[in-house]
Short mmCIF file of C-alpha atoms in Angstrom, two decimals:
data_model
loop_
_atom_site.label_atom_id
_atom_site.label_comp_id
_atom_site.label_asym_id
_atom_site.label_seq_id
_atom_site.Cartn_x
_atom_site.Cartn_y
_atom_site.Cartn_z
CA MET Y 8 -52.36 34.85 59.57
CA SER Y 9 -49.88 37.55 60.59
CA PRO Y 10 -46.34 36.48 61.54
CA VAL Y 11 -45.88 35.46 65.19
CA PRO Y 12 -42.76 36.71 66.99
CA ALA Y 13 -40.33 33.88 67.80
CA PRO Y 14 -39.34 33.09 71.40
CA GLU Y 15 -35.82 34.22 72.27
CA ALA Y 16 -32.71 32.10 71.66
CA ALA Y 17 -30.70 30.21 74.29
CA SER Y 18 -27.94 31.97 76.23
CA ALA Y 19 -24.70 30.41 77.49
CA ALA Y 20 -26.25 30.21 80.97
CA ASP Y 21 -29.27 28.38 79.54
CA ARG Y 22 -27.03 25.80 77.86
CA LEU Y 23 -24.97 25.26 81.02
CA PHE Y 24 -28.15 24.74 83.05
CA ALA Y 25 -29.35 22.16 80.52
CA ARG Y 26 -26.05 20.24 80.63
CA LEU Y 27 -26.16 20.08 84.42
CA LEU Y 28 -29.76 18.86 84.44
CA ALA Y 29 -28.96 16.18 81.85
CA MET Y 30 -26.51 14.64 84.32
CA LEU Y 31 -29.15 14.11 87.02
CA PRO Y 32 -31.09 10.84 87.53
CA GLN Y 33 -34.29 12.51 86.34
CA HIS Y 34 -36.72 9.60 86.80
CA ALA Y 35 -35.32 8.57 90.18
CA LEU Y 36 -35.65 12.12 91.49
CA SER Y 37 -39.19 12.36 90.14
CA ARG Y 38 -40.17 9.09 91.86
CA CYS Y 39 -38.90 10.53 95.14
CA VAL Y 40 -40.96 13.67 94.58
CA HIS Y 41 -44.00 11.49 93.78
CA ARG Y 42 -43.75 9.74 97.15
CA ALA Y 43 -42.88 12.84 99.16
CA ALA Y 44 -45.76 14.87 97.70
CA ARG Y 45 -48.26 12.20 98.78
CA TRP Y 46 -47.01 11.54 102.33
CA PRO Y 47 -50.00 12.45 104.51
CA TRP Y 48 -48.09 12.94 107.79
CA ARG Y 49 -49.50 16.23 109.03
CA PRO Y 50 -46.25 17.99 110.07
CA TRP Y 51 -44.62 17.07 106.75
CA LYS Y 52 -47.43 18.18 104.45
CA SER Y 53 -48.03 21.32 106.51
CA VAL Y 54 -44.39 22.38 106.18
CA LEU Y 55 -44.41 21.73 102.43
CA ILE Y 56 -47.68 23.57 101.83
CA GLY Y 57 -46.64 26.52 104.00
CA ALA Y 58 -43.23 26.87 102.35
CA PHE Y 59 -44.74 26.59 98.88
CA ARG Y 60 -47.36 29.23 99.60
CA ARG Y 61 -44.72 31.66 100.85
CA LEU Y 62 -42.30 30.98 97.99
CA TYR Y 63 -44.88 31.35 95.21
CA ALA Y 64 -47.38 33.73 96.86
CA VAL Y 65 -50.22 31.25 96.27
CA ASP Y 66 -53.67 32.82 96.55
CA LEU Y 67 -56.31 30.34 97.77
CA GLY Y 68 -59.14 32.81 97.24
CA GLU Y 69 -60.20 30.99 94.06
CA ALA Y 70 -59.81 27.47 95.44
CA ALA Y 71 -62.80 25.26 96.16
CA GLU Y 72 -61.14 24.54 99.53
CA PRO Y 73 -59.47 27.73 100.82
CA ASP Y 74 -58.16 26.15 104.07
CA PRO Y 75 -54.61 24.79 103.46
CA ALA Y 76 -54.91 22.54 106.52
CA ALA Y 77 -57.84 20.67 104.92
CA TYR Y 78 -55.70 19.09 102.20
CA PRO Y 79 -54.63 15.52 103.04
CA SER Y 80 -51.25 15.85 101.26
CA PHE Y 81 -49.10 18.36 99.43
CA ASN Y 82 -50.14 16.82 96.11
CA ALA Y 83 -53.83 17.29 96.96
CA PHE Y 84 -53.07 20.96 97.66
CA PHE Y 85 -51.05 21.31 94.46
CA THR Y 86 -53.84 19.86 92.28
CA ARG Y 87 -56.60 21.71 94.15
CA ALA Y 88 -59.88 22.40 92.37
CA LEU Y 89 -61.19 25.89 91.63
CA ARG Y 90 -64.47 27.25 92.94
CA PRO Y 91 -67.30 26.82 90.41
CA GLY Y 92 -67.68 29.89 88.21
CA VAL Y 93 -64.25 31.49 88.71
CA ARG Y 94 -63.12 30.55 85.17
CA PRO Y 95 -66.28 31.00 83.08
CA GLN Y 96 -66.31 29.79 79.49
CA PRO Y 97 -67.23 32.31 76.76
CA ALA Y 98 -70.81 32.42 75.53
CA THR Y 99 -69.84 31.97 71.87
CA ALA Y 100 -69.89 28.36 70.70
CA ASP Y 101 -67.01 28.78 68.23
CA ALA Y 102 -64.42 29.90 70.81
CA VAL Y 103 -61.33 27.76 71.41
CA THR Y 104 -60.22 28.44 74.95
CA SER Y 105 -57.08 28.06 77.02
CA PRO Y 106 -57.06 24.63 78.70
CA VAL Y 107 -54.93 25.89 81.60
CA ASP Y 108 -53.75 28.81 83.66
CA GLY Y 109 -50.23 29.52 82.45
CA ARG Y 110 -48.25 31.32 79.81
CA LEU Y 111 -48.43 31.07 76.03
CA SER Y 112 -44.89 30.01 75.09
CA ALA Y 113 -45.45 29.73 71.32
CA HIS Y 114 -48.26 29.43 68.81
CA GLY Y 115 -48.89 29.69 65.11
CA ARG Y 116 -49.28 27.69 61.93
CA LEU Y 117 -47.76 24.26 61.46
CA GLU Y 118 -45.31 24.40 58.55
CA GLY Y 119 -46.02 20.88 57.37
CA GLU Y 120 -45.15 19.10 60.61
CA GLN Y 121 -42.83 21.72 62.09
CA LEU Y 122 -43.57 23.29 65.48
CA MET Y 123 -41.42 26.09 66.86
CA GLN Y 124 -39.90 25.46 70.28
CA ALA Y 125 -37.62 28.50 70.54
CA LYS Y 126 -35.71 30.82 68.23
CA GLY Y 127 -33.80 28.60 65.80
CA GLN Y 128 -35.27 25.39 67.25
CA HIS Y 129 -38.07 23.25 65.82
CA TYR Y 130 -39.37 19.73 66.26
CA THR Y 131 -41.85 17.60 64.32
CA LEU Y 132 -45.41 16.60 64.99
CA THR Y 133 -44.58 12.95 64.24
CA ALA Y 134 -41.88 12.98 66.94
CA LEU Y 135 -44.23 14.68 69.43
CA LEU Y 136 -46.96 12.08 68.80
CA GLY Y 137 -44.68 9.12 69.44
CA GLY Y 138 -43.11 8.54 66.03
CA ASP Y 139 -46.17 7.45 64.02
CA PRO Y 140 -46.52 9.62 60.87
CA GLY Y 141 -50.08 8.32 60.42
CA LEU Y 142 -51.19 10.06 63.61
CA ALA Y 143 -49.64 13.33 62.45
CA ALA Y 144 -51.09 13.17 58.93
CA GLY Y 145 -54.46 14.68 59.83
CA LEU Y 146 -52.80 17.63 61.62
CA ARG Y 147 -50.19 18.62 59.01
CA ASP Y 148 -50.31 22.30 57.99
CA GLY Y 149 -52.69 22.98 60.86
CA ALA Y 150 -52.14 25.12 63.96
CA TYR Y 151 -50.46 24.67 67.34
CA ALA Y 152 -50.02 26.35 70.72
CA THR Y 153 -47.63 25.61 73.59
CA LEU Y 154 -48.71 26.57 77.12
CA TYR Y 155 -46.33 26.50 80.09
CA LEU Y 156 -47.59 26.01 83.65
CA SER Y 157 -45.38 27.50 86.36
CA PRO Y 158 -45.43 26.02 89.88
CA ARG Y 159 -47.85 28.70 91.13
CA ASP Y 160 -50.45 27.97 88.44
CA TYR Y 161 -53.63 25.90 88.71
CA HIS Y 162 -52.60 22.43 87.53
CA ARG Y 163 -55.71 20.82 86.12
CA VAL Y 164 -56.07 20.63 82.34
CA HIS Y 165 -59.40 21.24 80.59
CA MET Y 166 -60.76 20.82 77.07
CA PRO Y 167 -60.03 23.72 74.67
CA CYS Y 168 -63.09 22.74 72.61
CA ALA Y 169 -65.56 19.87 72.53
CA GLY Y 170 -64.31 16.52 71.31
CA ARG Y 171 -64.55 12.75 71.54
CA LEU Y 172 -61.45 10.84 72.64
CA ARG Y 173 -60.25 8.37 70.00
CA ARG Y 174 -56.81 7.35 71.20
CA MET Y 175 -54.36 7.93 74.05
CA LEU Y 176 -50.63 7.25 74.05
CA HIS Y 177 -48.05 7.21 76.82
CA VAL Y 178 -44.69 8.04 75.22
CA PRO Y 179 -41.68 7.29 77.47
CA GLY Y 180 -38.76 9.68 77.49
CA ARG Y 181 -36.53 11.97 79.51
CA LEU Y 182 -37.71 14.37 82.20
CA PHE Y 183 -35.93 17.62 81.50
CA GLY Y 184 -37.48 20.66 83.12
CA VAL Y 185 -39.71 22.78 80.88
CA SER Y 186 -38.90 26.23 82.25
CA PRO Y 187 -38.07 28.84 79.59
CA PRO Y 188 -34.24 28.50 79.90
CA LEU Y 189 -34.44 24.76 79.20
CA VAL Y 190 -36.96 25.19 76.37
CA ARG Y 191 -34.43 27.52 74.75
CA ALA Y 192 -31.44 25.22 75.35
CA VAL Y 193 -32.58 21.58 74.93
CA PRO Y 194 -33.17 20.60 71.28
CA GLU Y 195 -36.57 18.95 70.64
CA LEU Y 196 -37.31 18.99 74.37
CA PHE Y 197 -41.07 18.38 74.06
CA ALA Y 198 -40.49 15.42 71.73
CA ARG Y 199 -37.87 13.96 74.09
CA ASN Y 200 -39.68 14.24 77.42
CA GLU Y 201 -42.16 11.67 78.69
CA ARG Y 202 -45.69 12.65 77.68
CA VAL Y 203 -49.32 11.61 77.39
CA VAL Y 204 -50.93 12.24 73.99
CA CYS Y 205 -54.73 12.54 73.79
CA LEU Y 206 -56.22 12.45 70.28
CA PHE Y 207 -59.75 13.75 69.79
CA ASP Y 208 -62.27 14.23 67.02
CA GLY Y 209 -63.84 17.68 67.13
CA ALA Y 210 -66.49 19.51 65.14
CA ARG Y 211 -63.99 20.37 62.40
CA GLY Y 212 -61.75 17.29 62.51
CA PRO Y 213 -58.95 15.79 64.61
CA PHE Y 214 -57.02 17.64 67.29
CA ALA Y 215 -54.45 16.66 69.92
CA VAL Y 216 -53.85 17.67 73.52
CA VAL Y 217 -50.37 16.64 74.69
CA LEU Y 218 -49.42 16.68 78.38
CA VAL Y 219 -45.62 16.89 78.61
CA GLY Y 220 -43.89 15.65 81.75
CA ALA Y 221 -40.87 17.26 83.43
CA ILE Y 222 -38.46 16.61 86.26
CA GLY Y 223 -40.40 16.56 89.50
CA VAL Y 224 -43.66 15.79 87.68
CA GLY Y 225 -44.33 12.63 89.64
CA SER Y 226 -47.50 11.81 87.75
CA ILE Y 227 -49.75 12.64 84.80
CA GLU Y 228 -53.34 11.47 84.96
CA THR Y 229 -56.53 11.73 82.92
CA VAL Y 230 -60.13 11.75 84.11
CA TRP Y 231 -61.03 8.62 82.13
CA ALA Y 232 -57.98 6.42 82.88
CA GLY Y 233 -56.58 7.73 86.17
CA GLU Y 234 -52.83 7.86 86.74
CA ILE Y 235 -50.90 7.05 83.56
CA THR Y 236 -47.38 7.58 84.88
CA PRO Y 237 -45.84 6.28 87.06
CA PRO Y 238 -45.01 3.48 86.55
CA ALA Y 239 -42.31 4.44 84.10
CA ALA Y 240 -42.47 2.59 80.78
CA LYS Y 241 -39.72 1.48 78.42
CA THR Y 242 -41.93 1.28 75.33
CA LEU Y 243 -44.83 3.30 73.97
CA ARG Y 244 -48.28 2.31 75.29
CA THR Y 245 -51.50 2.90 73.32
CA TRP Y 246 -55.18 2.89 74.27
CA ASP Y 247 -57.60 2.81 71.31
CA TYR Y 248 -61.12 3.92 72.20
CA GLY Y 249 -62.75 4.14 68.77
CA ASP Y 250 -66.37 5.25 69.16
CA ARG Y 251 -66.36 4.28 72.85
CA GLY Y 252 -64.18 7.16 74.01
CA PRO Y 253 -65.66 9.78 76.31
CA ALA Y 254 -67.18 12.89 74.72
CA LEU Y 255 -66.00 15.96 76.64
CA ALA Y 256 -67.40 19.47 76.42
CA ARG Y 257 -65.29 22.60 76.12
CA GLY Y 258 -64.02 23.53 79.57
CA GLU Y 259 -64.54 20.05 81.02
CA GLU Y 260 -61.61 18.66 83.00
CA LEU Y 261 -59.36 16.39 80.96
CA GLY Y 262 -56.55 15.55 83.36
CA ARG Y 263 -53.93 17.01 85.65
CA PHE Y 264 -50.23 17.34 86.35
CA ASN Y 265 -49.17 16.26 89.80
CA LEU Y 266 -46.45 18.93 89.78
CA GLY Y 267 -46.44 21.17 86.75
CA SER Y 268 -45.35 21.16 83.15
CA THR Y 269 -46.53 22.02 79.60
CA VAL Y 270 -49.58 21.42 77.40
CA ILE Y 271 -49.35 21.45 73.60
CA LEU Y 272 -52.43 21.81 71.38
CA ALA Y 273 -52.42 20.81 67.70
CA PHE Y 274 -55.32 21.24 65.27
CA GLY Y 275 -55.78 20.06 61.69
CA PRO Y 276 -55.61 22.47 58.72
CA GLY Y 277 -58.34 25.07 58.46
CA GLN Y 278 -59.81 24.26 61.87
CA VAL Y 279 -58.93 27.35 63.93
CA ARG Y 280 -57.91 31.01 63.57
CA TRP Y 281 -55.69 32.34 66.37
CA ASN Y 282 -56.66 35.67 67.90
CA ALA Y 283 -54.56 38.43 66.35
CA GLY Y 284 -53.46 39.83 69.72
CA LEU Y 285 -51.76 36.68 71.03
CA ARG Y 286 -48.04 37.07 71.76
CA PRO Y 287 -45.36 34.68 73.11
CA GLU Y 288 -44.90 34.72 76.89
CA ALA Y 289 -48.31 36.33 77.42
CA PRO Y 290 -50.16 35.04 80.52
CA VAL Y 291 -53.36 33.13 79.83
CA ARG Y 292 -56.13 31.83 82.07
CA LEU Y 293 -58.37 28.83 81.82
CA GLY Y 294 -61.40 29.71 79.67
CA GLU Y 295 -59.73 32.65 77.92
CA THR Y 296 -60.44 32.66 74.18
CA LEU Y 297 -57.32 31.85 72.16
CA ALA Y 298 -58.88 31.18 68.75
CA ARG Y 299 -62.09 30.73 66.80
CA ILE Y 300 -63.24 27.61 65.03
CA SER Y 301 -63.22 28.20 61.28
CA HIS Y 302 -66.49 27.69 59.40
#
């Protein structure tokens, strides 16, 4: 695999922004956002939806419901479904596809358990998966990708390849933002923020899809368990599905962010080969081929 350029390093402004955000009551603010985004009072949700559309130039041409007035709340608008067929999956069965619309923040080979966050910053797979080295063992020396969802992006998360769910974890933590300045400035940000870890068995072995929370992300939910957070938790929670977990096809919806964040993919060794043309900060769309399954 050819070397992958590293994301840029933090600036003084990035570090100042991170220090200011660390002082905020992150969970309390996110709970307020959770309630406000779901208030169905028509004048309130109409103002929020209208302001958001103007600020982020949201195009509803691809939405299953193109009328903004039809959404019962701002959160329903934010997590809107796409029209069938607008993000087709590739015809080739060995393609590993982007699970989201967003931007590819980083990707490459796992050096043992090390994932790159930004230039000069790394964190470990064990920390990301909640501190259990046994969960990380099957993914060591594999491959990873980090995908950032901006506020304007589609916020449902889909399967990058087919798999059967074996275990899910809710890992409590902070709620720093996950915008590029904070990713550059906050050490081990993705292993410190609250997150939901989904562990699957695929055709070539285990892989993980990690949904990382952020300030303002009032909720993370999955299609099989509903809303995982809130409520906030003080200790790690685990759901073991064994052979009873749902089997999901590539491209099938996995879950969603109720206000956006980051998805991290991790595959075991020898499972996937990243496309040679992938570069950090490149935009990606749901269904776009990122890699091929190794045979």
